[in-house]
PDB file of C-alpha atoms in Angstrom:
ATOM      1  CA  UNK A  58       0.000   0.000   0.000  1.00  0.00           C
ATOM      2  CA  UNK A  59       3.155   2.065  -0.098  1.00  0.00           C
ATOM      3  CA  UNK A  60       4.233   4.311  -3.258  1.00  0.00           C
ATOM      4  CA  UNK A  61       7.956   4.984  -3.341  1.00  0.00           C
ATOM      5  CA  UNK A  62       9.083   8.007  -5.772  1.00  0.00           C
ATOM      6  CA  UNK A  63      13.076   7.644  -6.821  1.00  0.00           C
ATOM      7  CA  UNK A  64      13.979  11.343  -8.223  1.00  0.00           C
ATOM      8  CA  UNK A  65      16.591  12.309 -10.706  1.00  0.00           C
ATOM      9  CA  UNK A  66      17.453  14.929 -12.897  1.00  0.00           C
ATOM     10  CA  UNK A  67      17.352  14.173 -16.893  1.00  0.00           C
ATOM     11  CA  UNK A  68      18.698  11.573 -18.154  1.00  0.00           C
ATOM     12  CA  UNK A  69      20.423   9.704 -14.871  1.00  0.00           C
ATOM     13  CA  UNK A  70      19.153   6.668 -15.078  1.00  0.00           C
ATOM     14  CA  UNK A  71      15.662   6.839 -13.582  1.00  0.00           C
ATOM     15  CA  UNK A  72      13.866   4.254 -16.699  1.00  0.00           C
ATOM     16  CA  UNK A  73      17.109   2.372 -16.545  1.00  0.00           C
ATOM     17  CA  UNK A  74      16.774   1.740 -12.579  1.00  0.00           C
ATOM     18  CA  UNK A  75      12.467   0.915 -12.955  1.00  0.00           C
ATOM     19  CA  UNK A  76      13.579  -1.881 -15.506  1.00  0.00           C
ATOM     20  CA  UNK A  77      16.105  -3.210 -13.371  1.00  0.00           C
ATOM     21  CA  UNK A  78      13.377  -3.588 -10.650  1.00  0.00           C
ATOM     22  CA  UNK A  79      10.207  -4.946 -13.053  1.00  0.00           C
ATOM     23  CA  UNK A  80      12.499  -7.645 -14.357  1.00  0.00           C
ATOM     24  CA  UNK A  81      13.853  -8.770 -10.680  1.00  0.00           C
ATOM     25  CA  UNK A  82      10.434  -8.457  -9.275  1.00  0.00           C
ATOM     26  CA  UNK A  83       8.601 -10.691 -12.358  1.00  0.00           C
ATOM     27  CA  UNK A  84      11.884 -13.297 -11.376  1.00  0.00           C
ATOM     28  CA  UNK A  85      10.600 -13.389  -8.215  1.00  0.00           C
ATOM     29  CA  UNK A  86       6.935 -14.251  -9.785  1.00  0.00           C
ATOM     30  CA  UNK A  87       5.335 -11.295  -8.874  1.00  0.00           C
ATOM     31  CA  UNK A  88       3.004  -9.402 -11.490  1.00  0.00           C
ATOM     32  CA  UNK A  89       3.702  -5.701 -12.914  1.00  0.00           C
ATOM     33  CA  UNK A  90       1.826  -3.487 -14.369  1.00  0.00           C
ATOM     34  CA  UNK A  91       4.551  -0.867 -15.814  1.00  0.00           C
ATOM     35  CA  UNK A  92       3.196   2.418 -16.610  1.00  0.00           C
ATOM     36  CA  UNK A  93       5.450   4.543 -18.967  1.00  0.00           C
ATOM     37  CA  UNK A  94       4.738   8.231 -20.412  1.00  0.00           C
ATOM     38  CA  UNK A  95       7.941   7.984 -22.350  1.00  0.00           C
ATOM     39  CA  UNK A  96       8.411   4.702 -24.118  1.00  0.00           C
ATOM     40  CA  UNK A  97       5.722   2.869 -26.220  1.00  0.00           C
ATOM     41  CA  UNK A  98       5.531  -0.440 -26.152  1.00  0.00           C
ATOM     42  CA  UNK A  99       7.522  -1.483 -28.707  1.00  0.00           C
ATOM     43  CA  UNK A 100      10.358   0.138 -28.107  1.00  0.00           C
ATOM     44  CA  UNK A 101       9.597  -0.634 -23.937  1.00  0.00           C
ATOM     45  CA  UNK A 102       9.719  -4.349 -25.412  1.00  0.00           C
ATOM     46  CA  UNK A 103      13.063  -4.025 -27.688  1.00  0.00           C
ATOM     47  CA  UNK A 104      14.415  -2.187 -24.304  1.00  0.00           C
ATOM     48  CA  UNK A 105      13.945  -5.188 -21.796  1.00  0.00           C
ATOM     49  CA  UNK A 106      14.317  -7.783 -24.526  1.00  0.00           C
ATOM     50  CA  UNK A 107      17.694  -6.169 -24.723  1.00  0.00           C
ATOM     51  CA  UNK A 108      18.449  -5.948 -21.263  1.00  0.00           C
ATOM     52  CA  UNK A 109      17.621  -9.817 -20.348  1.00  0.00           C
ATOM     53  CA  UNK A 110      19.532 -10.921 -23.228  1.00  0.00           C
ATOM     54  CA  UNK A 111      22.323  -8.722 -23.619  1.00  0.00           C
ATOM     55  CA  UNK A 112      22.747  -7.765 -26.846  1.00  0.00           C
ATOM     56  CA  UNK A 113      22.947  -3.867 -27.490  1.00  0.00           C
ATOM     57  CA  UNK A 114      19.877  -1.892 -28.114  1.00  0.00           C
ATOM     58  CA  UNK A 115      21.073  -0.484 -31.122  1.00  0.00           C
ATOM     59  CA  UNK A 116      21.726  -3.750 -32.529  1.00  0.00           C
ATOM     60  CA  UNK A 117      18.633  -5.692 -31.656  1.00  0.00           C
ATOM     61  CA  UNK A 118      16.101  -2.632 -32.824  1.00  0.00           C
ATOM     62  CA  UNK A 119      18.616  -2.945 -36.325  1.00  0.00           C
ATOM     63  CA  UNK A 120      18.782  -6.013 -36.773  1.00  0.00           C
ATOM     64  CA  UNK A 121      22.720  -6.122 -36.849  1.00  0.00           C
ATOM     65  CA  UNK A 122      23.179  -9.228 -34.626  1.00  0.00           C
ATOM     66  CA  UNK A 123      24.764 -12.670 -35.024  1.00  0.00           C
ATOM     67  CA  UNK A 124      22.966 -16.451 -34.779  1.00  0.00           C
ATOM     68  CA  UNK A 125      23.883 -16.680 -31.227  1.00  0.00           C
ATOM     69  CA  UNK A 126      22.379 -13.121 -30.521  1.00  0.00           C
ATOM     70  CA  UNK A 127      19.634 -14.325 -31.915  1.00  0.00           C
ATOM     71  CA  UNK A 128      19.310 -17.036 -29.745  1.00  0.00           C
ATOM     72  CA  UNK A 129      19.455 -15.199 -26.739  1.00  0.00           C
ATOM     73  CA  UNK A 130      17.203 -12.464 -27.862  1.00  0.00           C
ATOM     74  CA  UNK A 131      14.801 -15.571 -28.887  1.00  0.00           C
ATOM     75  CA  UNK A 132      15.396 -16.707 -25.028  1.00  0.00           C
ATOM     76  CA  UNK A 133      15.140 -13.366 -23.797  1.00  0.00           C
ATOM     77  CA  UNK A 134      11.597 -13.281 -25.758  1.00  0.00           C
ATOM     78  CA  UNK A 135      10.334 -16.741 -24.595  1.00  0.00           C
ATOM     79  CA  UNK A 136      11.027 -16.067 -20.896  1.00  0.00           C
ATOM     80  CA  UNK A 137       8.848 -12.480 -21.129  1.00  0.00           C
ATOM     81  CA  UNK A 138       5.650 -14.255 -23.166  1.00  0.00           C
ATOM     82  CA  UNK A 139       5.635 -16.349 -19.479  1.00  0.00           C
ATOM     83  CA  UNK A 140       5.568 -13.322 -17.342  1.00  0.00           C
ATOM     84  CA  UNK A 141       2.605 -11.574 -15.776  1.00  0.00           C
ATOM     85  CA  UNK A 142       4.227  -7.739 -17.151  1.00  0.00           C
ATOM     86  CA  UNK A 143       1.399  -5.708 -18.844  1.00  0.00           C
ATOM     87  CA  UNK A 144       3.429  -2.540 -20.379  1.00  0.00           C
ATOM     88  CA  UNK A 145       0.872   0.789 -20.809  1.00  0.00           C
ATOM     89  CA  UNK A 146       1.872   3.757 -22.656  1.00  0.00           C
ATOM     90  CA  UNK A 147       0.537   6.977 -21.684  1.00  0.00           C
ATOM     91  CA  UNK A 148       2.236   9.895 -23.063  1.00  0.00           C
ATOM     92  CA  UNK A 149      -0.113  12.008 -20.876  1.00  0.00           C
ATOM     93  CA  UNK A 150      -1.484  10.207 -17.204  1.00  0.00           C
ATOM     94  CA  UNK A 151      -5.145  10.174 -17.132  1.00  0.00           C
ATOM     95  CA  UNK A 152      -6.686   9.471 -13.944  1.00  0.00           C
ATOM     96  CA  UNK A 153      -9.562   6.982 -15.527  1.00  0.00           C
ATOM     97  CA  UNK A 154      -7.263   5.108 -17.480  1.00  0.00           C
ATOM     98  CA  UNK A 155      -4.811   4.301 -15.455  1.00  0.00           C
ATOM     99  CA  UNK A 156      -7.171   3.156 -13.003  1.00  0.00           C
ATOM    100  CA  UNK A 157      -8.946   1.015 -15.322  1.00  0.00           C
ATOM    101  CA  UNK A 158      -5.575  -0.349 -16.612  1.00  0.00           C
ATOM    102  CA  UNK A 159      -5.033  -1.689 -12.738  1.00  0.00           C
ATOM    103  CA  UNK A 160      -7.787  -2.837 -12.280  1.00  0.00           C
ATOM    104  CA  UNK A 161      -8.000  -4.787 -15.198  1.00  0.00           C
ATOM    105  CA  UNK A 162      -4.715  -6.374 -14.520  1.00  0.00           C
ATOM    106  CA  UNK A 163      -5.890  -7.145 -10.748  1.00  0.00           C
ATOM    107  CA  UNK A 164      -9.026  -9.377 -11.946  1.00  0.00           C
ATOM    108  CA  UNK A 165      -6.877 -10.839 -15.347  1.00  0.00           C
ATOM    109  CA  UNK A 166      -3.399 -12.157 -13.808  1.00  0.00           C
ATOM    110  CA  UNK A 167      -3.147 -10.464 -10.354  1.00  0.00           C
ATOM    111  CA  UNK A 168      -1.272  -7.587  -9.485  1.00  0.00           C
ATOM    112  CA  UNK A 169       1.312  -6.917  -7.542  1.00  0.00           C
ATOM    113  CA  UNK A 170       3.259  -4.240  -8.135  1.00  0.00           C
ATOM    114  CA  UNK A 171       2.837  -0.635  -9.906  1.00  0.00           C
ATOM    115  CA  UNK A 172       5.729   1.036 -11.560  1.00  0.00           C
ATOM    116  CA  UNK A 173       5.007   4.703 -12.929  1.00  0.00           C
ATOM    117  CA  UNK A 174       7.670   5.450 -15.727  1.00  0.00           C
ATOM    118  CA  UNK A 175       7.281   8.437 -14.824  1.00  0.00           C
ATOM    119  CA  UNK A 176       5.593  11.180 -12.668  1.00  0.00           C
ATOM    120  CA  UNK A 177       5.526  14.301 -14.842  1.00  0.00           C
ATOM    121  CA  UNK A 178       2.782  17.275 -15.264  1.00  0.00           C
ATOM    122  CA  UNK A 179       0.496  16.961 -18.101  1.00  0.00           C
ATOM    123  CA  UNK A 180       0.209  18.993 -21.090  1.00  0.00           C
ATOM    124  CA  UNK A 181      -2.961  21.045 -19.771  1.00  0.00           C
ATOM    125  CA  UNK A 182      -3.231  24.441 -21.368  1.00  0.00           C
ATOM    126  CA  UNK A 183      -3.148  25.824 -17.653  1.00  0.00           C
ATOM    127  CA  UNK A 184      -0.198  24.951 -15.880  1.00  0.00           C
ATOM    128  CA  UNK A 185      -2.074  25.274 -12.954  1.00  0.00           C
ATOM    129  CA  UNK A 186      -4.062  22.505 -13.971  1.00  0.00           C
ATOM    130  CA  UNK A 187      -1.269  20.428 -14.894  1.00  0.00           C
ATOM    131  CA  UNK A 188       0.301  20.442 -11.018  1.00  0.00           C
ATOM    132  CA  UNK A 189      -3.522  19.557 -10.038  1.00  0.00           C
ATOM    133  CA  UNK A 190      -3.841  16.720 -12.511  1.00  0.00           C
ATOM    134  CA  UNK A 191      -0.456  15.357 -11.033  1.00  0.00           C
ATOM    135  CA  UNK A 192      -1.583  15.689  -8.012  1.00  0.00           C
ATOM    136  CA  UNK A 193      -4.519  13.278  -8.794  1.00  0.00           C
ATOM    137  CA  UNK A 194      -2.432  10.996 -10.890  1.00  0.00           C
ATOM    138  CA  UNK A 195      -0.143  10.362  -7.864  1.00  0.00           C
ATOM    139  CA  UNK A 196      -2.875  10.299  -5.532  1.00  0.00           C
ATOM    140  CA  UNK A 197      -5.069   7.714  -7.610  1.00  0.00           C
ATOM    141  CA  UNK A 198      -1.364   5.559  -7.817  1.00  0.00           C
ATOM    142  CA  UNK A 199      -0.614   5.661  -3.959  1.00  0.00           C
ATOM    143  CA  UNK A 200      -4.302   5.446  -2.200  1.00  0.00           C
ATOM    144  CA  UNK A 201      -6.656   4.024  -5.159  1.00  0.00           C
ATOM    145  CA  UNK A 202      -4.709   1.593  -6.517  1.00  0.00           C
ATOM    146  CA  UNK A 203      -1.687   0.574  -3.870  1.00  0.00           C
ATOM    147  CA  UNK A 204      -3.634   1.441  -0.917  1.00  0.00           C
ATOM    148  CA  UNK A 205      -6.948  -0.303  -2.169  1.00  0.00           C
ATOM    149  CA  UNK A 206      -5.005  -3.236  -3.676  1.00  0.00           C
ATOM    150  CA  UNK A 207      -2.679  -3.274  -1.312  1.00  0.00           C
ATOM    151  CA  UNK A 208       0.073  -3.599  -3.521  1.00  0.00           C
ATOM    152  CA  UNK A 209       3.740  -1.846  -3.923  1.00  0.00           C
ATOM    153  CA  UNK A 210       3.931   0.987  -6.207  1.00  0.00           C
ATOM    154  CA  UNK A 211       7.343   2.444  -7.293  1.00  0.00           C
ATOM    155  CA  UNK A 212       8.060   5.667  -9.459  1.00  0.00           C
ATOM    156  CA  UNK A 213      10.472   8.068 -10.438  1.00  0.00           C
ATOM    157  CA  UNK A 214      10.035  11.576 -11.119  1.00  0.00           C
ATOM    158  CA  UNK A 215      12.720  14.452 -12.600  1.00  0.00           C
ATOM    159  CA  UNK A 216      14.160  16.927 -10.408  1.00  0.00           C
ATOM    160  CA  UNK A 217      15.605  19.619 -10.845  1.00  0.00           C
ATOM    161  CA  UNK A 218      19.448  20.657 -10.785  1.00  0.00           C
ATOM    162  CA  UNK A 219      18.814  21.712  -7.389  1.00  0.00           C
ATOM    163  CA  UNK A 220      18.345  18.200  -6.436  1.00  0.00           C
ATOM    164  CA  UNK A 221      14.848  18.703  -5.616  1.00  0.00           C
ATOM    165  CA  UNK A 222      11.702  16.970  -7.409  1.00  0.00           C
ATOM    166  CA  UNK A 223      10.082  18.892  -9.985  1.00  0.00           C
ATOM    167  CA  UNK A 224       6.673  19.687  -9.499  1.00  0.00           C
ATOM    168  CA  UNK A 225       7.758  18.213  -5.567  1.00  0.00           C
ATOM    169  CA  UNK A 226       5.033  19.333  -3.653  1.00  0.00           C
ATOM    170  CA  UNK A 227       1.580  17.060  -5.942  1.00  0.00           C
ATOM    171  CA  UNK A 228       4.302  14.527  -5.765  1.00  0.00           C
ATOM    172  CA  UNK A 229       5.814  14.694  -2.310  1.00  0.00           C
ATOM    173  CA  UNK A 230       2.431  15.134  -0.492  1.00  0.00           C
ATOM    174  CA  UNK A 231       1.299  11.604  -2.244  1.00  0.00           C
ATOM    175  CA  UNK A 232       4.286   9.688  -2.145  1.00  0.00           C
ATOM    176  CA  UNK A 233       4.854   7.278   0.824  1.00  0.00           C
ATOM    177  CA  UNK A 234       9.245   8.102   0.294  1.00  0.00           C
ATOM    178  CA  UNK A 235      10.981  10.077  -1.618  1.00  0.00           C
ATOM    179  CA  UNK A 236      14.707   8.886  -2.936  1.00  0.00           C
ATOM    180  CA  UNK A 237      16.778  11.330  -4.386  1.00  0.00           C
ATOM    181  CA  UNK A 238      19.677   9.374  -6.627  1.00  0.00           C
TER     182      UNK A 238
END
């Protein structure tokens, strides 16, 4: 029932780190639901399928790999058809949707775990709006879904050069911890 926030400024590792955890975690046997507002699933997929087996990004999305690449990518793809990981892309968090995303999850395969991919503000035409909207969004994530389900939720969120979150207080007033990396 706990929502834990990792923060980062741009481009430190924050999607790198939530993969890291969703693959341990569906080792362990436990179900994800990874929400992402920057990757779609295709390129989420060519992502992990390159991080379990190894071979370079660049070279699985081009195709420039050998047979025993190949293999392992094949492996790599086997092993994640078996796994209880449902990948949503949201470019913008809506409050409905990612609810009903959870929840369909929780009555299909179980759910375990929430990973948000990550907090940002929306693309409202008010900004003011935006910081309310992500205030929802990370409210809906820690009490509506983790709290209701009773169920982990991890996230990450940008900060700023400061070392503080962006947007910190929708985000800090929701979250259960904060981590700064």
């Amino acid at each position: 029932g706990e929502l834990i926030v990792f923060g980062a400024e741009a481009k430190q590792g924050k999607s790198l780190m939530l993969l890291n955890i969703a693959v341990d975690l569906l080792r362990k046997g436990l179900a994800v639901l990874y929400l992402d507002s920057e990757l779609n699933t295709r390129m989420f997929t060519a992502r992990i399928l390159a991080h379990l087996s190894g071979v370079e990004y660049k070279c699985l999305t081009s195709g420039a790999y050998g047979p025993e690449e190949a293999e392992r990518i094949d492996e790599a793809r086997e092993w994640l058809k078996n796994q209880k990981l449902v990948h949503a892309y949201y470019p913008v968090f809506e409050s409905q949707a990612i609810y009903a995303a959870a929840k369909r999850m929780e009555h299909t395969t179980g759910l375990d775990v929430i990973i948000v991919d990550y907090f940002k503000s929306g693309d409202a035409a008010d900004a003011f709006e935006g910081y309310q909207e992500l205030g929802r969004v990370t409210n809906l994530v820690k009490n509506e879904i983790c709290g209701a389900l009773n169920i982990a939720g991890i996230g990450a969120a940008q900060a700023t050069s400061a070392g503080r979150l962006a947007d910190s207080a929708k985000i800090a007033r929701n979250a259960s911890t904060i981590i700064m990396l």
